[in-house]
Amino acid sequence: MTGPVSSAQWQPLLAEDMARVDAIAALVHAGLPERQAVLAQKRDLAPATCLKLVLAETIVGYGLAHPWMLGDVPPLDAFLTTLPPSPDCLYVHDVAILPQVRGRQAAARYVAILAAQARTLGIAHLACVSVYGTVGLWSALGFEAQDDPGLRAKLSSYGDSARYMTARI
Ligand SMILES: CC(C)(COP(=O)(O)OP(=O)(O)OC[C@H]1O[C@@H](n2cnc3c(N)ncnc32)[C@H](O)[C@@H]1OP(=O)(O)O)[C@@H](O)C(=O)NCCC(=O)NCCS
């Protein structure tokens, strides 16, 4: 989909890929587990913005994102009821890449794909919750931390390091 032919490629995430996504999530997010059905629902609701990272015909990572509202943080491991009728952001629920495949700027390429899709949809922002101290990574991709105290309760399911961040595109 993007990037040189020899590198890992972002491709559409299919329903049959979800078992592999679940396995990668279990490895990468051992401390923040989510049910496979919860992850699958995001793909079902927003297939255009949920992608897999493929290297040598193997899924080595994934990105899950969906249209959403700024300032609203879906709790971890919870089903979405529905997507908003007039979304004002693409919410990046998760990007996870197997450790041995990191260092290729794949997350940056995923964010660039999302930004292009957001523009197509007339959406002006991306949003995410930074965990594991990744504020620096997201900042480098154009995100800014939003320290609204009203968000604290909404962030609680994401662990102590969680920071809500948004990017204007
Ligand atoms: C986040 C993740 C997807 C990034 O993978 P990637 O695209 O291969 O990222 P890279 O290794 O190419 O790093 C890109 C840049 O971010 C920096 N970076 C990587 N991890 C970082 C971290 N935890 N905190 C701050 N900066 C980080 C790198 O130093 C690099 O900087 P550079 O461009 O100046 O060299 C991957 O590290 C991962 O799967 N981590 C575990 C899950 C996770 O934290 N997901 C995000 C949850 S909010």
mmCIF file of C-alpha atoms and ligand atoms in Angstrom:
data_model
loop_
_atom_site.group_PDB
_atom_site.id
_atom_site.type_symbol
_atom_site.label_atom_id
_atom_site.label_comp_id
_atom_site.label_asym_id
_atom_site.label_seq_id
_atom_site.Cartn_x
_atom_site.Cartn_y
_atom_site.Cartn_z
ATOM 1 C CA MET A 1 0.000 0.000 0.000
ATOM 2 C CA THR A 2 2.813 2.421 0.894
ATOM 3 C CA GLY A 3 6.571 2.308 1.267
ATOM 4 C CA PRO A 4 9.229 0.621 -0.774
ATOM 5 C CA VAL A 5 8.536 -2.891 -2.035
ATOM 6 C CA SER A 6 11.291 -4.368 0.110
ATOM 7 C CA SER A 7 9.887 -2.982 3.377
ATOM 8 C CA ALA A 8 6.912 -3.883 5.490
ATOM 9 C CA GLN A 9 3.666 -2.824 3.833
ATOM 10 C CA TRP A 10 0.415 -1.534 5.335
ATOM 11 C CA GLN A 11 -2.515 -3.424 3.830
ATOM 12 C CA PRO A 12 -6.260 -3.716 4.557
ATOM 13 C CA LEU A 13 -6.992 -5.759 7.664
ATOM 14 C CA LEU A 14 -9.394 -8.605 6.917
ATOM 15 C CA ALA A 15 -11.728 -10.447 9.266
ATOM 16 C CA GLU A 16 -9.617 -13.581 8.902
ATOM 17 C CA ASP A 17 -6.525 -11.668 10.089
ATOM 18 C CA MET A 18 -7.986 -11.033 13.542
ATOM 19 C CA ALA A 19 -6.590 -14.172 15.179
ATOM 20 C CA ARG A 20 -3.084 -13.030 14.239
ATOM 21 C CA VAL A 21 -3.880 -9.510 15.475
ATOM 22 C CA ASP A 22 -5.014 -11.030 18.749
ATOM 23 C CA ALA A 23 -1.747 -12.973 19.052
ATOM 24 C CA ILE A 24 0.343 -9.840 18.392
ATOM 25 C CA ALA A 25 -1.784 -7.836 20.853
ATOM 26 C CA ALA A 26 -1.225 -10.483 23.522
ATOM 27 C CA LEU A 27 2.546 -10.225 23.007
ATOM 28 C CA VAL A 28 2.809 -6.447 22.753
ATOM 29 C CA HIS A 29 0.081 -5.471 25.228
ATOM 30 C CA ALA A 30 0.383 -8.145 27.906
ATOM 31 C CA GLY A 31 -0.431 -5.542 30.569
ATOM 32 C CA LEU A 32 -3.406 -4.016 28.729
ATOM 33 C CA PRO A 33 -5.376 -7.008 27.416
ATOM 34 C CA GLU A 34 -8.434 -6.617 25.211
ATOM 35 C CA ARG A 35 -10.833 -9.257 23.943
ATOM 36 C CA GLN A 36 -10.408 -10.329 20.331
ATOM 37 C CA ALA A 37 -14.086 -9.555 19.673
ATOM 38 C CA VAL A 38 -13.561 -5.962 20.867
ATOM 39 C CA LEU A 39 -10.676 -5.484 18.435
ATOM 40 C CA ALA A 40 -12.627 -7.216 15.649
ATOM 41 C CA GLN A 41 -15.565 -4.854 16.129
ATOM 42 C CA LYS A 42 -13.340 -1.851 15.387
ATOM 43 C CA ARG A 43 -12.264 -3.451 12.107
ATOM 44 C CA ASP A 44 -15.862 -4.304 11.256
ATOM 45 C CA LEU A 45 -17.007 -0.725 11.931
ATOM 46 C CA ALA A 46 -14.067 1.032 10.249
ATOM 47 C CA PRO A 47 -12.340 -1.294 7.760
ATOM 48 C CA ALA A 48 -10.801 1.594 5.792
ATOM 49 C CA THR A 49 -8.706 2.748 8.760
ATOM 50 C CA CYS A 50 -7.771 -0.617 10.268
ATOM 51 C CA LEU A 51 -4.664 -2.020 8.593
ATOM 52 C CA LYS A 52 -2.152 -4.835 8.947
ATOM 53 C CA LEU A 53 1.591 -4.519 8.535
ATOM 54 C CA VAL A 54 2.914 -7.278 6.308
ATOM 55 C CA LEU A 55 6.523 -8.350 5.868
ATOM 56 C CA ALA A 56 7.480 -11.394 3.791
ATOM 57 C CA GLU A 57 3.785 -12.396 3.626
ATOM 58 C CA THR A 58 3.531 -12.434 7.418
ATOM 59 C CA ILE A 59 1.460 -10.069 9.546
ATOM 60 C CA VAL A 60 3.957 -8.367 11.840
ATOM 61 C CA GLY A 61 1.828 -5.542 13.174
ATOM 62 C CA TYR A 62 -1.498 -3.801 13.005
ATOM 63 C CA GLY A 63 -3.147 -0.405 13.353
ATOM 64 C CA LEU A 64 -6.722 0.116 14.503
ATOM 65 C CA ALA A 65 -8.410 3.483 14.071
ATOM 66 C CA HIS A 66 -11.964 4.691 13.620
ATOM 67 C CA PRO A 67 -13.948 7.919 13.211
ATOM 68 C CA TRP A 68 -14.736 9.452 16.615
ATOM 69 C CA MET A 69 -15.335 12.660 18.550
ATOM 70 C CA LEU A 70 -12.541 14.825 19.992
ATOM 71 C CA GLY A 71 -12.393 14.694 23.780
ATOM 72 C CA ASP A 72 -14.108 11.312 23.962
ATOM 73 C CA VAL A 73 -11.970 8.317 24.875
ATOM 74 C CA PRO A 74 -13.463 4.862 24.313
ATOM 75 C CA PRO A 75 -12.598 2.700 27.346
ATOM 76 C CA LEU A 76 -10.144 -0.116 26.790
ATOM 77 C CA ASP A 77 -11.633 -3.557 26.134
ATOM 78 C CA ALA A 78 -15.120 -2.134 25.589
ATOM 79 C CA PHE A 79 -17.368 -2.472 22.565
ATOM 80 C CA LEU A 80 -18.292 0.697 20.714
ATOM 81 C CA THR A 81 -22.034 1.210 20.439
ATOM 82 C CA THR A 82 -21.891 2.927 17.076
ATOM 83 C CA LEU A 83 -19.742 5.417 15.181
ATOM 84 C CA PRO A 84 -20.736 9.084 15.492
ATOM 85 C CA PRO A 85 -22.773 10.464 12.567
ATOM 86 C CA SER A 86 -20.557 13.568 12.241
ATOM 87 C CA PRO A 87 -17.072 12.567 13.474
ATOM 88 C CA ASP A 88 -14.464 15.276 13.994
ATOM 89 C CA CYS A 89 -11.429 13.014 14.422
ATOM 90 C CA LEU A 90 -9.964 9.652 13.538
ATOM 91 C CA TYR A 91 -9.201 7.991 16.853
ATOM 92 C CA VAL A 92 -6.099 5.779 16.726
ATOM 93 C CA HIS A 93 -7.003 3.001 19.110
ATOM 94 C CA ASP A 94 -3.731 1.118 18.769
ATOM 95 C CA VAL A 95 -0.623 0.618 16.698
ATOM 96 C CA ALA A 96 1.421 -2.450 17.570
ATOM 97 C CA ILE A 97 4.438 -3.853 15.758
ATOM 98 C CA LEU A 98 6.443 -6.922 16.691
ATOM 99 C CA PRO A 99 9.752 -5.863 18.312
ATOM 100 C CA GLN A 100 11.930 -7.369 15.571
ATOM 101 C CA VAL A 101 10.167 -5.275 12.901
ATOM 102 C CA ARG A 102 10.362 -1.906 14.657
ATOM 103 C CA GLY A 103 12.696 0.838 13.527
ATOM 104 C CA ARG A 104 11.270 1.171 10.001
ATOM 105 C CA GLN A 105 9.035 4.183 10.749
ATOM 106 C CA ALA A 106 6.000 1.995 10.098
ATOM 107 C CA ALA A 107 3.884 3.769 12.715
ATOM 108 C CA ALA A 108 4.674 7.087 11.009
ATOM 109 C CA ARG A 109 3.562 5.645 7.686
ATOM 110 C CA TYR A 110 0.321 4.407 9.265
ATOM 111 C CA VAL A 111 -0.367 7.887 10.686
ATOM 112 C CA ALA A 112 0.311 9.405 7.247
ATOM 113 C CA ILE A 113 -2.231 7.016 5.706
ATOM 114 C CA LEU A 114 -4.770 7.970 8.380
ATOM 115 C CA ALA A 115 -4.157 11.673 7.803
ATOM 116 C CA ALA A 116 -4.818 11.221 4.089
ATOM 117 C CA GLN A 117 -8.027 9.299 4.812
ATOM 118 C CA ALA A 118 -9.150 11.913 7.321
ATOM 119 C CA ARG A 119 -8.698 14.646 4.729
ATOM 120 C CA THR A 120 -10.789 12.638 2.283
ATOM 121 C CA LEU A 121 -13.516 12.370 4.917
ATOM 122 C CA GLY A 122 -13.334 16.072 5.763
ATOM 123 C CA ILE A 123 -11.970 15.275 9.232
ATOM 124 C CA ALA A 124 -9.382 17.722 10.577
ATOM 125 C CA HIS A 125 -7.900 15.874 13.569
ATOM 126 C CA LEU A 126 -6.350 12.624 14.676
ATOM 127 C CA ALA A 127 -6.528 11.558 18.327
ATOM 128 C CA CYS A 128 -4.928 8.820 20.396
ATOM 129 C CA VAL A 129 -4.100 7.741 23.916
ATOM 130 C CA SER A 130 -0.371 7.464 24.422
ATOM 131 C CA VAL A 131 0.667 4.598 26.711
ATOM 132 C CA TYR A 132 4.042 3.183 27.793
ATOM 133 C CA GLY A 133 5.653 6.643 27.706
ATOM 134 C CA THR A 134 5.229 7.056 23.951
ATOM 135 C CA VAL A 135 4.408 10.786 24.177
ATOM 136 C CA GLY A 136 7.710 11.545 22.424
ATOM 137 C CA LEU A 137 6.885 9.255 19.536
ATOM 138 C CA TRP A 138 3.416 10.758 19.042
ATOM 139 C CA SER A 139 4.765 14.309 19.434
ATOM 140 C CA ALA A 140 7.208 13.627 16.620
ATOM 141 C CA LEU A 141 4.198 12.662 14.501
ATOM 142 C CA GLY A 142 2.449 15.982 15.181
ATOM 143 C CA PHE A 143 0.348 15.078 18.231
ATOM 144 C CA GLU A 144 0.062 17.308 21.314
ATOM 145 C CA ALA A 145 -0.887 16.104 24.791
ATOM 146 C CA GLN A 146 -4.209 17.459 26.085
ATOM 147 C CA ASP A 147 -4.132 17.691 29.863
ATOM 148 C CA ASP A 148 -7.832 18.364 30.457
ATOM 149 C CA PRO A 149 -8.586 17.079 34.011
ATOM 150 C CA GLY A 150 -12.016 16.025 32.757
ATOM 151 C CA LEU A 151 -10.341 13.300 30.714
ATOM 152 C CA ARG A 152 -8.714 11.563 33.683
ATOM 153 C CA ALA A 153 -11.599 9.229 34.457
ATOM 154 C CA LYS A 154 -11.934 8.314 30.787
ATOM 155 C CA LEU A 155 -8.227 7.449 30.638
ATOM 156 C CA SER A 156 -8.221 5.237 33.728
ATOM 157 C CA SER A 157 -8.642 1.949 31.832
ATOM 158 C CA TYR A 158 -5.449 2.712 29.864
ATOM 159 C CA GLY A 159 -3.135 2.609 32.881
ATOM 160 C CA ASP A 160 -1.158 5.245 34.763
ATOM 161 C CA SER A 161 0.991 6.382 31.816
ATOM 162 C CA ALA A 162 -1.999 7.252 29.592
ATOM 163 C CA ARG A 163 -2.095 10.695 27.960
ATOM 164 C CA TYR A 164 -4.776 11.869 25.527
ATOM 165 C CA MET A 165 -3.170 13.455 22.450
ATOM 166 C CA THR A 166 -4.520 15.118 19.322
ATOM 167 C CA ALA A 167 -3.059 16.251 16.017
ATOM 168 C CA ARG A 168 -4.483 18.822 13.621
ATOM 169 C CA ILE A 169 -3.897 17.697 10.051
HETATM 170 C C1 LIG B 1 4.914 2.316 18.848
HETATM 171 C C2 LIG B 1 5.431 1.386 17.753
HETATM 172 C C3 LIG B 1 4.263 0.906 16.922
HETATM 173 C C4 LIG B 1 6.395 2.192 16.887
HETATM 174 O O1 LIG B 1 7.028 1.306 16.011
HETATM 175 P P1 LIG B 1 7.859 1.856 14.746
HETATM 176 O O2 LIG B 1 6.982 2.549 13.795
HETATM 177 O O3 LIG B 1 8.667 0.714 14.246
HETATM 178 O O4 LIG B 1 8.727 2.958 15.414
HETATM 179 P P2 LIG B 1 10.261 3.126 15.212
HETATM 180 O O5 LIG B 1 10.974 2.079 15.995
HETATM 181 O O6 LIG B 1 10.537 3.242 13.743
HETATM 182 O O7 LIG B 1 10.479 4.500 15.942
HETATM 183 C C5 LIG B 1 10.051 5.714 15.365
HETATM 184 C C6 LIG B 1 10.575 6.824 16.203
HETATM 185 O O8 LIG B 1 9.879 6.827 17.468
HETATM 186 C C7 LIG B 1 10.831 6.691 18.522
HETATM 187 N N1 LIG B 1 10.221 5.829 19.520
HETATM 188 C C8 LIG B 1 9.952 4.523 19.412
HETATM 189 N N2 LIG B 1 9.364 4.077 20.536
HETATM 190 C C9 LIG B 1 9.301 5.147 21.349
HETATM 191 C C10 LIG B 1 8.828 5.332 22.673
HETATM 192 N N3 LIG B 1 8.307 4.326 23.363
HETATM 193 N N4 LIG B 1 8.890 6.570 23.210
HETATM 194 C C11 LIG B 1 9.429 7.602 22.510
HETATM 195 N N5 LIG B 1 9.906 7.489 21.253
HETATM 196 C C12 LIG B 1 9.842 6.261 20.696
HETATM 197 C C13 LIG B 1 12.047 6.070 17.907
HETATM 198 O O9 LIG B 1 13.201 6.415 18.636
HETATM 199 C C14 LIG B 1 12.052 6.680 16.526
HETATM 200 O O10 LIG B 1 12.581 7.986 16.579
HETATM 201 P P3 LIG B 1 13.468 8.531 15.366
HETATM 202 O O11 LIG B 1 12.544 8.602 14.178
HETATM 203 O O12 LIG B 1 13.909 9.859 15.853
HETATM 204 O O13 LIG B 1 14.541 7.524 15.182
HETATM 205 C C15 LIG B 1 6.191 0.176 18.352
HETATM 206 O O14 LIG B 1 7.259 0.659 19.119
HETATM 207 C C16 LIG B 1 5.301 -0.691 19.224
HETATM 208 O O15 LIG B 1 4.603 -1.569 18.734
HETATM 209 N N6 LIG B 1 5.352 -0.452 20.550
HETATM 210 C C17 LIG B 1 4.529 -1.192 21.495
HETATM 211 C C18 LIG B 1 3.073 -0.803 21.383
HETATM 212 C C19 LIG B 1 2.885 0.674 21.571
HETATM 213 O O16 LIG B 1 3.506 1.323 22.406
HETATM 214 N N7 LIG B 1 1.952 1.205 20.764
HETATM 215 C C20 LIG B 1 1.558 2.580 20.869
HETATM 216 C C21 LIG B 1 0.572 2.669 21.967
HETATM 217 S S1 LIG B 1 0.035 4.325 22.229
#
